[in-house]
Tab-separated table of N, CA and C in Angstrom:
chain	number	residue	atom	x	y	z
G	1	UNK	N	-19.949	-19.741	5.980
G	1	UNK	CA	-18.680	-20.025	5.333
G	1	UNK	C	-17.678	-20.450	6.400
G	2	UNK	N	-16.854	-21.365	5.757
G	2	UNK	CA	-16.055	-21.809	7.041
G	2	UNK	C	-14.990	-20.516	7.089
G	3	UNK	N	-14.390	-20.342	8.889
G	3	UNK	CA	-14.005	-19.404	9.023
G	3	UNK	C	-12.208	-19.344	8.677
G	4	UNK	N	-11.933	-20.782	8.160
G	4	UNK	CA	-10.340	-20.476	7.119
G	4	UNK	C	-10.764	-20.257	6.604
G	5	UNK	N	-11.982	-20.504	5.574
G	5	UNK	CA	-11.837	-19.860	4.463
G	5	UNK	C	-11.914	-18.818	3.984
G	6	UNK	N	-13.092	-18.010	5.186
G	6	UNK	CA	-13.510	-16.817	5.369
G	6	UNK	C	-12.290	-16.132	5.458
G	7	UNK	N	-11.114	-16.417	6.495
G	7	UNK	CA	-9.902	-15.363	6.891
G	7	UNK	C	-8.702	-15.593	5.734
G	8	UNK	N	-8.664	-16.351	4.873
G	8	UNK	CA	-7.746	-16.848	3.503
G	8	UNK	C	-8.290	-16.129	2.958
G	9	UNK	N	-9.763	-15.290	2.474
G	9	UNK	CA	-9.889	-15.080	1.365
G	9	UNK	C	-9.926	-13.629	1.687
G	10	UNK	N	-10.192	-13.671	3.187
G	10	UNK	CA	-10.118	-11.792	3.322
G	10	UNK	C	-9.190	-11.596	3.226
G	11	UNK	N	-7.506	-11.735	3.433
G	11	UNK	CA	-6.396	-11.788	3.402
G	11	UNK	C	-5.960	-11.286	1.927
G	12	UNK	N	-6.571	-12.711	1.285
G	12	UNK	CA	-5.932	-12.111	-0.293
G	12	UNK	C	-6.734	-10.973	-1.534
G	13	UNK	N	-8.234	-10.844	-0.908
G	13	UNK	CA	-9.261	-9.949	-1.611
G	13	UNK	C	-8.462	-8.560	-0.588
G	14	UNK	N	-7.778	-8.519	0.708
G	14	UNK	CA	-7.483	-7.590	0.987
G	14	UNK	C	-6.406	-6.514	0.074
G	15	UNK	N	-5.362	-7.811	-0.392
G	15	UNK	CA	-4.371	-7.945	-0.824
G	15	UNK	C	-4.530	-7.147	-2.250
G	16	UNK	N	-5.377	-7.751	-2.980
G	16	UNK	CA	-5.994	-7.684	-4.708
G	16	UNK	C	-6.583	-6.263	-4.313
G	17	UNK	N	-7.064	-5.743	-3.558
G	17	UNK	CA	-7.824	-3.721	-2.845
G	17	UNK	C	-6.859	-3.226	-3.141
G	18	UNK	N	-5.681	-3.633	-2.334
G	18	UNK	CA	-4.325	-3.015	-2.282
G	18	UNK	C	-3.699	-2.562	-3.330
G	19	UNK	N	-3.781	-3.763	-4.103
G	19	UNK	CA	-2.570	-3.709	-5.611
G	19	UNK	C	-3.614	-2.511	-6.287
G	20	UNK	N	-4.708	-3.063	-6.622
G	20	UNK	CA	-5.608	-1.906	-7.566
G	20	UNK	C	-5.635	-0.382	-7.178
G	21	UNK	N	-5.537	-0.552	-5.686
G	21	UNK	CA	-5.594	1.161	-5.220
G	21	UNK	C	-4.039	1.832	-5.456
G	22	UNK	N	-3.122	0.586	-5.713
G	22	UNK	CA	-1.629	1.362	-6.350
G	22	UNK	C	-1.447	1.700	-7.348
G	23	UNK	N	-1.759	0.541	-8.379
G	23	UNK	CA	-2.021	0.856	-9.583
G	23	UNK	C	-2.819	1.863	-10.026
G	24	UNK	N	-4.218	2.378	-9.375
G	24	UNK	CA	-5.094	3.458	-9.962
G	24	UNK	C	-4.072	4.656	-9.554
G	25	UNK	N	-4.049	4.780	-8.649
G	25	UNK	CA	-3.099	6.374	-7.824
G	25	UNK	C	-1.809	6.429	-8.495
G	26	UNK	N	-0.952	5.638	-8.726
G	26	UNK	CA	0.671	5.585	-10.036
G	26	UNK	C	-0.076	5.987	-11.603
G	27	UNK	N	-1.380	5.077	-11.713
G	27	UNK	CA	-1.698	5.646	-12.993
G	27	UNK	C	-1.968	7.008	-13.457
G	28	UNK	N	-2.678	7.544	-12.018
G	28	UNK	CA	-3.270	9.236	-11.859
G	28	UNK	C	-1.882	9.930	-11.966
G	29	UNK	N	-0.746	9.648	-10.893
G	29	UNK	CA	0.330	10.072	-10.896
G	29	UNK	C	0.848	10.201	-12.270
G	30	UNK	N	0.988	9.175	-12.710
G	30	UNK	CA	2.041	9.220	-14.555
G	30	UNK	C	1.264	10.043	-15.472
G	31	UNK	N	-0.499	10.251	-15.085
G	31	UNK	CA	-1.054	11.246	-16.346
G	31	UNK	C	-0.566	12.665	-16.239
G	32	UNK	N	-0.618	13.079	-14.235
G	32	UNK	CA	0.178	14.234	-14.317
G	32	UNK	C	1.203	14.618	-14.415
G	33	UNK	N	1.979	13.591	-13.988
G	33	UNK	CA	3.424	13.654	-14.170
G	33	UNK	C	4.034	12.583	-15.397
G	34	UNK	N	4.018	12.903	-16.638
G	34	UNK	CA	4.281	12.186	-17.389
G	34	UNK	C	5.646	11.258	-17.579
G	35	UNK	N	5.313	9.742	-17.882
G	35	UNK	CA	7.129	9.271	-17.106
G	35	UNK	C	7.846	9.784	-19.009
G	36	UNK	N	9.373	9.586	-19.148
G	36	UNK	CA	9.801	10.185	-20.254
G	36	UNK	C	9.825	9.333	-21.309
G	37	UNK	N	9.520	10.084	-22.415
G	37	UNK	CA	9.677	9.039	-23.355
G	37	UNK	C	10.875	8.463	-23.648
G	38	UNK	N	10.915	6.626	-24.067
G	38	UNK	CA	11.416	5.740	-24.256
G	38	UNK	C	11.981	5.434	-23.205
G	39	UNK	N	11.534	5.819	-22.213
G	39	UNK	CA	11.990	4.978	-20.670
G	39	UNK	C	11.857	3.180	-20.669
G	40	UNK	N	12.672	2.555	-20.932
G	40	UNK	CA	12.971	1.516	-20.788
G	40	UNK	C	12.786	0.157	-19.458
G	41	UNK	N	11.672	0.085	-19.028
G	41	UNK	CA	11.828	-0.650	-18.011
G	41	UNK	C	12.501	-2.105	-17.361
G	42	UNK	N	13.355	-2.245	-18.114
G	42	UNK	CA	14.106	-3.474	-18.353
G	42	UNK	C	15.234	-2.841	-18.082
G	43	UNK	N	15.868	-1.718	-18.150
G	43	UNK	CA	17.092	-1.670	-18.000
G	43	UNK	C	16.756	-0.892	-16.320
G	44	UNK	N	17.950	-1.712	-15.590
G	44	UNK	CA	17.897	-0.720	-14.293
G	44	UNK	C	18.255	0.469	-14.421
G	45	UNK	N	19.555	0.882	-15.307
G	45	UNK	CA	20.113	2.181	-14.566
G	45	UNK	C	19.010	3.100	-15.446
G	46	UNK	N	18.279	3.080	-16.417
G	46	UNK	CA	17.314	3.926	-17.165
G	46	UNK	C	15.938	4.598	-15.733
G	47	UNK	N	15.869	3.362	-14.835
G	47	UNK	CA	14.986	3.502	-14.282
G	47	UNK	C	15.526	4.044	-12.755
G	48	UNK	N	16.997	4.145	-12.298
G	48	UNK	CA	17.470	4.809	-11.417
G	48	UNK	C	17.669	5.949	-11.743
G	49	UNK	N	18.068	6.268	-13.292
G	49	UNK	CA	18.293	8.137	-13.229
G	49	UNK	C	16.943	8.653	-13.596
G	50	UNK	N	15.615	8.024	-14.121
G	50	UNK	CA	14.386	8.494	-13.379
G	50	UNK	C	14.035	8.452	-12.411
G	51	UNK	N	14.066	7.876	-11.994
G	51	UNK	CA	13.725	8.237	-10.154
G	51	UNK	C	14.422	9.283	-9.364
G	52	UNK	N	15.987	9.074	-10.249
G	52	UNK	CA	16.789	10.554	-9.162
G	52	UNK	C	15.901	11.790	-9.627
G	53	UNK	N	15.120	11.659	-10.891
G	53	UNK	CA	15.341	12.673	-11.346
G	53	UNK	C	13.710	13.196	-11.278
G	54	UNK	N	12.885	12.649	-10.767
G	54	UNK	CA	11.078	12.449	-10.333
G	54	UNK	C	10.895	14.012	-9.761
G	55	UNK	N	10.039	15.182	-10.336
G	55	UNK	CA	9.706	15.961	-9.016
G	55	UNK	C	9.005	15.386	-7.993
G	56	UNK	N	8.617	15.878	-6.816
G	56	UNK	CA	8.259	15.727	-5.718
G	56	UNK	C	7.222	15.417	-5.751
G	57	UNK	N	6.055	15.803	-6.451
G	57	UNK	CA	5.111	15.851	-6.990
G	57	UNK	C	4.369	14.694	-7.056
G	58	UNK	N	5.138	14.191	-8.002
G	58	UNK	CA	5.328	12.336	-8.725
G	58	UNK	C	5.220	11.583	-7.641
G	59	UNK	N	6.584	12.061	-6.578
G	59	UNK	CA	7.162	11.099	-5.841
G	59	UNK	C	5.963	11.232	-4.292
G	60	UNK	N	4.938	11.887	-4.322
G	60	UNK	CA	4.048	12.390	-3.268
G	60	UNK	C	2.567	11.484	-3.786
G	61	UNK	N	2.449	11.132	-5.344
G	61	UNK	CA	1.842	10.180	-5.942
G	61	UNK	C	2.063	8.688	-5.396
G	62	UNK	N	2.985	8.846	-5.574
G	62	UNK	CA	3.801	7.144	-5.140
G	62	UNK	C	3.415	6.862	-3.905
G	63	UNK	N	3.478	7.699	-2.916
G	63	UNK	CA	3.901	7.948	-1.277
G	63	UNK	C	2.391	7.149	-1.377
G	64	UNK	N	1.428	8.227	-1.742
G	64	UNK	CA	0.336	8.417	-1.177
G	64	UNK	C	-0.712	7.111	-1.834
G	65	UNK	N	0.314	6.252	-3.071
G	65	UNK	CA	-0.665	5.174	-3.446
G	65	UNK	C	-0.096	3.908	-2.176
G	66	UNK	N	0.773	3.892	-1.676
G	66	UNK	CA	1.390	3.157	-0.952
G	66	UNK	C	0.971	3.083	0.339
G	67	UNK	N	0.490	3.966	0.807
G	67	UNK	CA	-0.248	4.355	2.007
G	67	UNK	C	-2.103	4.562	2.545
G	68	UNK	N	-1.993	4.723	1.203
G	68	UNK	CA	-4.046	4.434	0.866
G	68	UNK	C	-3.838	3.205	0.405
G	69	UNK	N	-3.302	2.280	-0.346
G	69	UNK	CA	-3.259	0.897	-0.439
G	69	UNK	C	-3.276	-0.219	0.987
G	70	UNK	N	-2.266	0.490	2.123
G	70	UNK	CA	-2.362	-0.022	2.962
G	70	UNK	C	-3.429	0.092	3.733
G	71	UNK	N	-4.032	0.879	4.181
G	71	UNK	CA	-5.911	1.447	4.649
G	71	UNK	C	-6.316	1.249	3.976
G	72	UNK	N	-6.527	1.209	2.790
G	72	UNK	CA	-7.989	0.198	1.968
G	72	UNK	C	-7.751	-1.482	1.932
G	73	UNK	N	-6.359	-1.702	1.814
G	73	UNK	CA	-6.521	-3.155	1.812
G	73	UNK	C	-6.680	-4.136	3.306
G	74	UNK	N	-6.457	-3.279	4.206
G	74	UNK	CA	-6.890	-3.395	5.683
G	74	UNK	C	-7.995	-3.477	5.821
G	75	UNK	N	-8.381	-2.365	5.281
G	75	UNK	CA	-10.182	-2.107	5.568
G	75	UNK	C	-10.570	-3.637	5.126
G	76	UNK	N	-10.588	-3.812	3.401
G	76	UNK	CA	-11.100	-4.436	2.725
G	76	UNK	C	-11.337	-5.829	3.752
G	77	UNK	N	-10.217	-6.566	3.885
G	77	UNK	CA	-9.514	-7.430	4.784
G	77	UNK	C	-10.704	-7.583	5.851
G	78	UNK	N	-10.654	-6.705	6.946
G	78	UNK	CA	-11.581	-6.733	8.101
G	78	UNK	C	-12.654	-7.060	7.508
G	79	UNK	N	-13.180	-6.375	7.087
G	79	UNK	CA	-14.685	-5.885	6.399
G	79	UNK	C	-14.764	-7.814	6.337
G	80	UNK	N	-13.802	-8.385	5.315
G	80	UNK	CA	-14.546	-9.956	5.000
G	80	UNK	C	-14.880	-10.726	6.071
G	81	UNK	N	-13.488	-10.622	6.544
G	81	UNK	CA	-13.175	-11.465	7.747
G	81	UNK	C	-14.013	-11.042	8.957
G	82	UNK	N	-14.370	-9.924	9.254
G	82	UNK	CA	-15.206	-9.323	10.399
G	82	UNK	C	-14.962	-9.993	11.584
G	83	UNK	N	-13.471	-10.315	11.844
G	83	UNK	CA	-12.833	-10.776	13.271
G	83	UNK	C	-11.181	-10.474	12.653
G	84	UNK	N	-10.867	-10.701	14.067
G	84	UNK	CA	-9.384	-10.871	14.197
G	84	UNK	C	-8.567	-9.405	13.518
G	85	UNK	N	-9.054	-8.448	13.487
G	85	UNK	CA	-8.796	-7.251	12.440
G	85	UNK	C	-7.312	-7.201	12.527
G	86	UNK	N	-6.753	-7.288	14.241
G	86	UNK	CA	-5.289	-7.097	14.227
G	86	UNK	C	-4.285	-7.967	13.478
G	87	UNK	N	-5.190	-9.126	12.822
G	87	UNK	CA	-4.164	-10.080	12.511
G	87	UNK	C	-4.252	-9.639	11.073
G	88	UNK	N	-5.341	-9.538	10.598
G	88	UNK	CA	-5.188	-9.184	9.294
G	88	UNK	C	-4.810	-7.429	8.708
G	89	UNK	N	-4.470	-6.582	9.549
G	89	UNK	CA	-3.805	-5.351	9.585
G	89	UNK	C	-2.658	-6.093	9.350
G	90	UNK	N	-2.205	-6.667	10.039
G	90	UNK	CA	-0.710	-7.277	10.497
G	90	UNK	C	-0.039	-7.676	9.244
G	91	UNK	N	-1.461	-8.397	8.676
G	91	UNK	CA	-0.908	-9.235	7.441
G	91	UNK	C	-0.649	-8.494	6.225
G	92	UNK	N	-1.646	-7.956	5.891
G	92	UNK	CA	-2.139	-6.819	4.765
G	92	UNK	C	-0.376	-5.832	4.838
G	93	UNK	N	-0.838	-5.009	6.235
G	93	UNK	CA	0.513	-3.577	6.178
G	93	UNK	C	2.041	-4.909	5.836
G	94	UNK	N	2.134	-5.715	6.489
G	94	UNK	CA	3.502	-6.053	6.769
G	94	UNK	C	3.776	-6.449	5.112
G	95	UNK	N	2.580	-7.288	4.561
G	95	UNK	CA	2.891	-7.579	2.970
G	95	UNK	C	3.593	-6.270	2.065
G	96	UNK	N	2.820	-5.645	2.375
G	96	UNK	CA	3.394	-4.307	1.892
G	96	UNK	C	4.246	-3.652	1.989
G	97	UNK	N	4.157	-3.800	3.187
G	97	UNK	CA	5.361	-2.626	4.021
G	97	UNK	C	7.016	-3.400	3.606
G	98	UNK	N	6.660	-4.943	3.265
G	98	UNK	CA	8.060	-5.743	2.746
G	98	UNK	C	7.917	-5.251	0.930
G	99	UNK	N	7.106	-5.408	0.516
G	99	UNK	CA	7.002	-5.108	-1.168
G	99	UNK	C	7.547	-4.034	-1.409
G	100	UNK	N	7.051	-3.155	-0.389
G	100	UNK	CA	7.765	-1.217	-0.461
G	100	UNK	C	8.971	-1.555	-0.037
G	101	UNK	N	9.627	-1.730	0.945
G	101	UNK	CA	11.033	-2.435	0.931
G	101	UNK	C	12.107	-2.398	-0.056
G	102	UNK	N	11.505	-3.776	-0.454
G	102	UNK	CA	11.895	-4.355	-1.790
G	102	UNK	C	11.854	-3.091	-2.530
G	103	UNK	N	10.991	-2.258	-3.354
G	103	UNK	CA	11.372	-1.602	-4.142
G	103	UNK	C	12.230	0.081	-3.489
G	104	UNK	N	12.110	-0.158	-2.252
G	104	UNK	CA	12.913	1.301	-1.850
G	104	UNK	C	14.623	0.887	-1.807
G	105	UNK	N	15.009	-0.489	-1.704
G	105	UNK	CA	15.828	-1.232	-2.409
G	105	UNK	C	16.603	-1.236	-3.339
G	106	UNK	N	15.597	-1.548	-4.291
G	106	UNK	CA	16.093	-1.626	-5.476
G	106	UNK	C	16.485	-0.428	-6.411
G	107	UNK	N	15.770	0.664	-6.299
G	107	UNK	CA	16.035	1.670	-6.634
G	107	UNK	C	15.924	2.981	-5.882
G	108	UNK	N	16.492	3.788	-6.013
G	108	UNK	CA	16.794	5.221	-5.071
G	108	UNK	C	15.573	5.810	-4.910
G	109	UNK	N	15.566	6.307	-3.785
G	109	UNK	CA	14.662	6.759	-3.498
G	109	UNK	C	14.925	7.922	-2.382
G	110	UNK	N	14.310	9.594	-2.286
G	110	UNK	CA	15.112	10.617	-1.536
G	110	UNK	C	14.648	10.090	-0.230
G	111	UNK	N	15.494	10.606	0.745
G	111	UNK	CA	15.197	10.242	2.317
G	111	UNK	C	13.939	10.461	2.980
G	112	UNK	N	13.301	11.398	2.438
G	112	UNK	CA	11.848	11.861	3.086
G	112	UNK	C	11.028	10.553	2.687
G	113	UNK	N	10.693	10.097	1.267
G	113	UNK	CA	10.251	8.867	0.838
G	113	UNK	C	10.430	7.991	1.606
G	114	UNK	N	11.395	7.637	1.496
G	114	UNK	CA	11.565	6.424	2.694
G	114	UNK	C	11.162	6.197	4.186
G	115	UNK	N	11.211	7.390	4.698
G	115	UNK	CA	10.601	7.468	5.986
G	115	UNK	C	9.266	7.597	5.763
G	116	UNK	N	8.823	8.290	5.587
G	116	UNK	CA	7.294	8.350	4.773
G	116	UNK	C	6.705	6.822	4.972
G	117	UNK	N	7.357	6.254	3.971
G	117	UNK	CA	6.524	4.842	3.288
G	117	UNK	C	6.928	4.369	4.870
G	118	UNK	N	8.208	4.378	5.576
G	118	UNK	CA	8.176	2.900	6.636
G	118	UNK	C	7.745	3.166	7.639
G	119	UNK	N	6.699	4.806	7.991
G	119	UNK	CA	6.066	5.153	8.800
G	119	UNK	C	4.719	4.757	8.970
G	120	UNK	N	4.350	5.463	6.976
G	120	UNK	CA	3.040	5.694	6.682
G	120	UNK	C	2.349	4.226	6.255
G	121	UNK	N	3.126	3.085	5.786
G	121	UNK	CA	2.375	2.272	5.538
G	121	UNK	C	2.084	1.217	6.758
G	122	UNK	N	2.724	1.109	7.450
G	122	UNK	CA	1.749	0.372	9.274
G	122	UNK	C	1.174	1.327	9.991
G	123	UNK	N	1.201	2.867	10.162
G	123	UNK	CA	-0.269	3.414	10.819
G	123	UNK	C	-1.188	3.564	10.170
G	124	UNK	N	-1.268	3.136	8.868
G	124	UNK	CA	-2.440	3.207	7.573
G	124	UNK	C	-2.857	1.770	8.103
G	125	UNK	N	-1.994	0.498	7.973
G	125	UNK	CA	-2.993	-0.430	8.024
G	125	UNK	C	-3.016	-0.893	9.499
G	126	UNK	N	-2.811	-0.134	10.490
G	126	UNK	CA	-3.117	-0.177	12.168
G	126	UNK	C	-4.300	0.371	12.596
G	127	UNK	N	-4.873	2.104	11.517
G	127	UNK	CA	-5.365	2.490	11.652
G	127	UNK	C	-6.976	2.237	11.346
G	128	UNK	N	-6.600	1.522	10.167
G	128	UNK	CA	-7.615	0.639	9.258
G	128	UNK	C	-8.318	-0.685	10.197
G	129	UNK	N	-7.179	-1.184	10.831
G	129	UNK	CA	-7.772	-2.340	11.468
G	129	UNK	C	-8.588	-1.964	13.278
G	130	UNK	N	-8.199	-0.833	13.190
G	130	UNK	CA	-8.549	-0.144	14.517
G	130	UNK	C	-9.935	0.373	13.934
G	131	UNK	N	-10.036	0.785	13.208
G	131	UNK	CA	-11.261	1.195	12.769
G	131	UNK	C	-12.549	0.167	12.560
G	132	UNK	N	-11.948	-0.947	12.096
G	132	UNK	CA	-12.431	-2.052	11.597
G	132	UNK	C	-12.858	-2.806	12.759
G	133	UNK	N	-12.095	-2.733	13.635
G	133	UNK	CA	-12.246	-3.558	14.936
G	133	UNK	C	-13.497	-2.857	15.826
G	134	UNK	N	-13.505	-1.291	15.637
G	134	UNK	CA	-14.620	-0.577	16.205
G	134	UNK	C	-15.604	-1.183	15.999
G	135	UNK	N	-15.324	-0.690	14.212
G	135	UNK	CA	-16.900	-1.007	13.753
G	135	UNK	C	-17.859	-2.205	14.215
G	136	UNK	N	-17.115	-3.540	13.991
G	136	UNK	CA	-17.248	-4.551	14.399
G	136	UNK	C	-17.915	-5.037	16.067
G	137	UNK	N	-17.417	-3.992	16.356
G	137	UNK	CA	-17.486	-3.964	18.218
G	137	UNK	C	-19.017	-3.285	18.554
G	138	UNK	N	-19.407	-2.353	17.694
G	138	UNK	CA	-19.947	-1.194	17.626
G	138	UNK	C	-19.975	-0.134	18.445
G	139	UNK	N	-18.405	0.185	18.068
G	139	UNK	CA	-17.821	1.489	18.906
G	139	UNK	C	-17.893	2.634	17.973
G	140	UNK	N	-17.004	3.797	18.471
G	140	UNK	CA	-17.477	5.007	17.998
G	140	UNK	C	-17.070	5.300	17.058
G	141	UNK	N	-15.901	4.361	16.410
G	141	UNK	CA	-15.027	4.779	15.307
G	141	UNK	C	-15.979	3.944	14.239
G	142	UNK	N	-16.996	3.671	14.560
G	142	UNK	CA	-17.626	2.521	13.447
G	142	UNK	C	-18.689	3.372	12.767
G	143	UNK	N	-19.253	4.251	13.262
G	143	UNK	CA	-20.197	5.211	13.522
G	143	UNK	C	-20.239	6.078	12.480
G	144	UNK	N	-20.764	6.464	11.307
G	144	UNK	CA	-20.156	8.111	10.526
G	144	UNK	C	-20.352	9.092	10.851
């Protein structure tokens, strides 16, 4: 396979890991933590005084789909591409790490969250591509 095409498609199959591993972990999150009824997602302020109002719980759901999204969609990423891991860590966390942004942004979010996500989501996908880069190498982190 040619190797743009090879590193274009690990990029965005990294990308598509990512979204699904958020979506599954928010979905797990909302069964235990149920969001309220007639929550409105169209209106902002409906969806700012839920969020003020999220236990920790919820909000440790969120954290943690945001941060396994970034290490699996890293992984995923390397794994295609099986070169260049740092570039596609780079690409994968930073996509994210701007999307989480954007929504730590847009709506409130408590201070621990925030540090959390702008910590946890580039040593997730640094860690991912470090791993990836082992494996590849056949170093020790590649190893089970």
């Amino acid at each position: 396979m040619n190797p743009k095409v090879r590193h274009t498609l690990a990029a965005l199959l990294g990308l598509v890991a990512a979204l699904v591993m958020i979506v599954g972990i928010e979905a797990l999150g909302s069964a235990v933590y149920p969001l309220p009824p007639g929550l409105d997602y169209s209106k902002p302020e409906q969806l700012r005084g839920h969020m003020q109002s999220m236990p920790g719980g919820a909000l440790l759901f969120v954290l943690a789909a945001w941060v396994f999204a970034a290490f699996a969609g890293t992984a995923v990423a390397c794994a295609i591409a099986k070169a260049h891991e740092s570039r596609h860590a780079s690409f994968v966390g930073g996509i994210l790490l701007a999307a989480t942004i954007m929504n730590l942004v847009m709506l409130p979010h408590p201070t621990w969250l925030v540090v959390a996500a702008v910590l946890g989501i580039p040593t997730a996908a640094f860690l991912a591509g470090r791993r990836a880069q082992a494996s590849n190498r056949g170093g020790a982190a590649g190893r089970p």
